[in-house]
Amino acid sequence: EAQVTQNPRYLITVTGKKLTVTCSQNMNHEYMSWYRQDPGLGLRQIYYSMNVEVTDKGDVPEGYKVSRKEKRNFPLILESPSPNQTSLYFCASSRGRVTFGTDTQYFGPGTRLTVL
Amino acid sequence: AQRVTQPEKLLSVFKGAPVELKCNYSYSGSPELFWYVQYSRQRLQLLLRHISRESIKGFTADLNKGETSFHLKKPFAQEEDSAMYYCAPAKGGKLIFGQGTELSVKP
């Protein structure tokens, strides 16, 4: 089944403890992206990647890192999490650049992160 | 600055009533335009995109370049349309989501 998976789905951690949220897609998509969803703010893009070893900042990249060593994986890294990073995180992928207009973005199920 | 605005946080209508979810954007150039929907306990998914000129689940969206709007419309709302709807312009690899409008269709 074609899908985007994220792990873990739920995570409670403490300030400063490094964590990684994994994202994997099995559709051979070139484009992958991370978003955070907060009440009243909608979804905001954190980072995106056009292809392997190509990443770029979205609108809210501060405090996050990503890597794209393989086409299928796009982990989100929080080196030193803080309480303001408590949020619902979504990973997404699409066949090509989303701005082609024909490339549907497929979303993962979300990861709910709480930083105490 | 690139911005997208969905002025209504919550829109409540009765079944069978027309519905219009507003979206206004502020972009330089011409972005691609999308509507995404998130049903309860489900993943965010694409509802429709401007370039396809399509109608999905009875919804349509018309681009008004003069008003820079991309409102989502349906003539007769159904209870299963209750969900969170996001307008999303895209340009240069970036997809910017609006704050979302929660549509509640009452029986």
XYZ file of C-alpha atoms in Angstrom:
223
model
C 0.000 0.000 0.000
C 1.338 3.410 -0.994
C 1.755 5.479 2.102
C 3.731 7.859 4.261
C 4.617 6.587 7.703
C 5.837 8.469 10.728
C 7.300 7.261 13.996
C 6.640 7.679 16.767
C 2.994 8.696 16.662
C 3.101 10.114 20.176
C 6.075 11.364 22.153
C 6.465 13.083 25.486
C 9.942 14.335 26.251
C 11.770 16.901 28.340
C 13.477 20.127 27.387
C 16.891 19.653 25.836
C 16.712 15.941 25.135
C 17.513 15.364 21.482
C 14.893 13.487 19.487
C 14.248 12.334 15.948
C 10.915 11.803 14.251
C 11.214 9.500 11.294
C 9.303 9.783 8.038
C 9.310 7.234 5.271
C 7.459 6.943 1.963
C 7.259 3.985 -0.385
C 6.097 5.825 -3.509
C 9.536 6.828 -4.861
C 8.578 10.472 -4.392
C 11.175 13.145 -4.930
C 9.595 15.861 -2.799
C 9.184 15.557 0.963
C 8.214 18.093 3.550
C 7.616 18.617 7.261
C 4.839 20.716 8.784
C 3.697 21.569 12.243
C 0.058 22.151 13.056
C -0.934 24.463 15.871
C -4.401 25.684 16.885
C -5.297 28.921 15.162
C -2.157 28.846 13.021
C -2.956 26.029 10.625
C -0.057 24.109 9.119
C 3.300 25.756 8.780
C 6.113 24.332 6.714
C 9.317 23.590 8.603
C 11.626 22.156 5.951
C 11.271 20.603 2.545
C 13.410 18.541 0.241
C 13.299 18.469 -3.544
C 15.485 15.374 -3.796
C 18.242 13.414 -2.103
C 20.771 15.727 -0.426
C 18.659 18.778 -1.334
C 16.873 20.451 1.554
C 15.603 23.951 2.160
C 13.976 25.954 4.897
C 10.266 26.465 5.083
C 8.580 29.162 7.109
C 9.454 28.005 10.623
C 12.812 26.158 10.501
C 14.301 27.466 13.758
C 15.101 24.699 16.202
C 14.814 21.913 13.641
C 17.156 19.985 11.376
C 16.476 17.539 8.578
C 18.460 15.235 6.366
C 17.736 13.452 3.098
C 20.337 10.762 2.607
C 17.930 8.399 0.919
C 14.950 9.113 -1.276
C 12.443 7.350 0.946
C 13.435 8.839 4.328
C 13.249 12.375 5.651
C 13.821 12.487 9.420
C 13.076 15.569 11.500
C 15.622 16.251 14.219
C 15.143 18.412 17.293
C 18.618 18.855 18.771
C 17.419 20.617 21.912
C 13.637 20.587 22.122
C 11.814 23.355 23.938
C 8.202 23.605 25.131
C 7.271 25.892 22.215
C 7.926 22.953 19.918
C 5.019 21.087 21.442
C 2.853 20.506 18.399
C 1.389 18.053 15.921
C 3.874 17.269 13.176
C 3.077 16.027 9.686
C 5.365 14.650 7.048
C 4.278 14.732 3.412
C 5.597 13.609 0.064
C 4.778 14.147 -3.588
C 6.018 12.869 -6.910
C 7.564 16.164 -7.903
C 7.673 19.725 -6.802
C 4.334 20.622 -5.385
C 4.168 23.740 -7.504
C 3.814 21.718 -10.664
C 0.170 21.792 -9.697
C -0.348 18.214 -10.663
C 1.487 16.602 -7.812
C -0.686 15.583 -4.932
C 0.916 15.706 -1.534
C 0.408 12.603 0.554
C 0.453 13.149 4.279
C 1.558 10.935 7.107
C -0.678 10.252 10.112
C 0.999 12.850 12.310
C 3.230 12.798 15.379
C 1.984 14.476 18.519
C 4.979 15.823 20.420
C 4.886 17.233 23.938
C 7.980 18.888 25.353
C 7.867 19.399 29.111
C 5.102 38.826 2.033
C 3.328 35.688 0.976
C 0.166 35.222 2.955
C -3.039 33.244 2.813
C -6.108 34.111 4.843
C -9.141 32.048 5.686
C -11.287 34.535 7.589
C -13.695 32.043 9.156
C -12.427 29.716 11.859
C -15.762 27.957 12.055
C -18.593 27.722 9.570
C -21.789 26.025 10.620
C -24.563 25.230 8.132
C -27.534 22.912 7.907
C -27.630 19.912 5.622
C -28.708 20.899 2.143
C -27.642 24.519 2.507
C -25.038 26.078 0.225
C -21.589 26.550 1.664
C -18.717 28.816 0.749
C -15.341 28.677 2.481
C -13.364 31.801 1.814
C -9.696 32.011 0.929
C -7.705 35.093 0.031
C -4.042 35.092 -0.814
C -1.311 37.633 -1.177
C 1.450 36.464 -3.478
C 3.765 37.914 -6.022
C 3.223 36.211 -9.342
C 0.748 33.397 -9.827
C 0.853 30.582 -7.307
C -0.717 27.212 -7.804
C -3.775 26.847 -5.588
C -5.060 23.881 -3.640
C -7.701 22.973 -1.109
C -6.867 20.261 1.430
C -9.311 18.587 3.801
C -8.853 16.792 7.098
C -11.754 14.631 8.252
C -11.964 13.650 11.882
C -9.169 11.226 12.820
C -7.923 11.044 9.256
C -4.880 12.332 7.455
C -4.828 15.580 5.603
C -5.637 14.926 1.949
C -5.949 16.849 -1.243
C -9.507 17.904 -2.074
C -8.955 19.770 -5.295
C -6.464 21.889 -7.204
C -7.048 24.859 -9.398
C -5.067 23.618 -12.374
C -7.350 20.607 -12.802
C -10.575 22.641 -12.902
C -12.189 19.675 -11.235
C -15.161 19.102 -8.989
C -14.571 16.717 -6.117
C -17.383 15.529 -3.834
C -19.505 18.335 -5.244
C -16.987 21.025 -4.304
C -15.624 23.553 -6.764
C -13.231 26.435 -6.361
C -12.942 29.424 -8.634
C -9.840 31.495 -8.913
C -10.486 35.221 -8.967
C -7.188 36.826 -9.876
C -8.562 40.317 -9.469
C -9.607 39.676 -5.890
C -6.825 37.116 -5.338
C -9.353 34.706 -3.930
C -9.921 30.971 -4.279
C -13.167 30.316 -2.454
C -14.433 26.752 -2.054
C -18.112 26.196 -2.783
C -20.704 23.471 -2.632
C -24.367 24.029 -3.477
C -25.812 21.464 -1.054
C -23.786 20.569 2.018
C -23.874 17.037 3.433
C -23.155 15.892 6.979
C -20.110 13.966 5.770
C -18.599 17.239 4.576
C -17.936 18.196 8.195
C -14.166 18.569 8.407
C -11.298 21.012 8.585
C -10.543 22.705 5.260
C -7.257 24.350 4.362
C -6.566 26.638 1.454
C -2.973 26.283 0.263
C -1.190 28.355 -2.375
C 2.099 26.940 -3.549
C 5.063 28.533 -5.217
C 8.727 27.651 -5.551
C 8.476 24.412 -3.655
C 6.735 25.998 -0.690
C 3.180 25.165 0.168
C 1.659 27.663 2.583
C -1.489 26.659 4.394
C -4.147 28.978 5.661
C -5.275 28.775 9.263
C -8.097 26.469 8.292
C -11.878 26.637 8.465
C -13.815 24.070 10.393
C -17.006 23.209 8.548
C -19.811 21.777 10.622
C -22.866 20.499 8.755
C -25.831 19.953 11.032
C -28.644 17.510 10.236
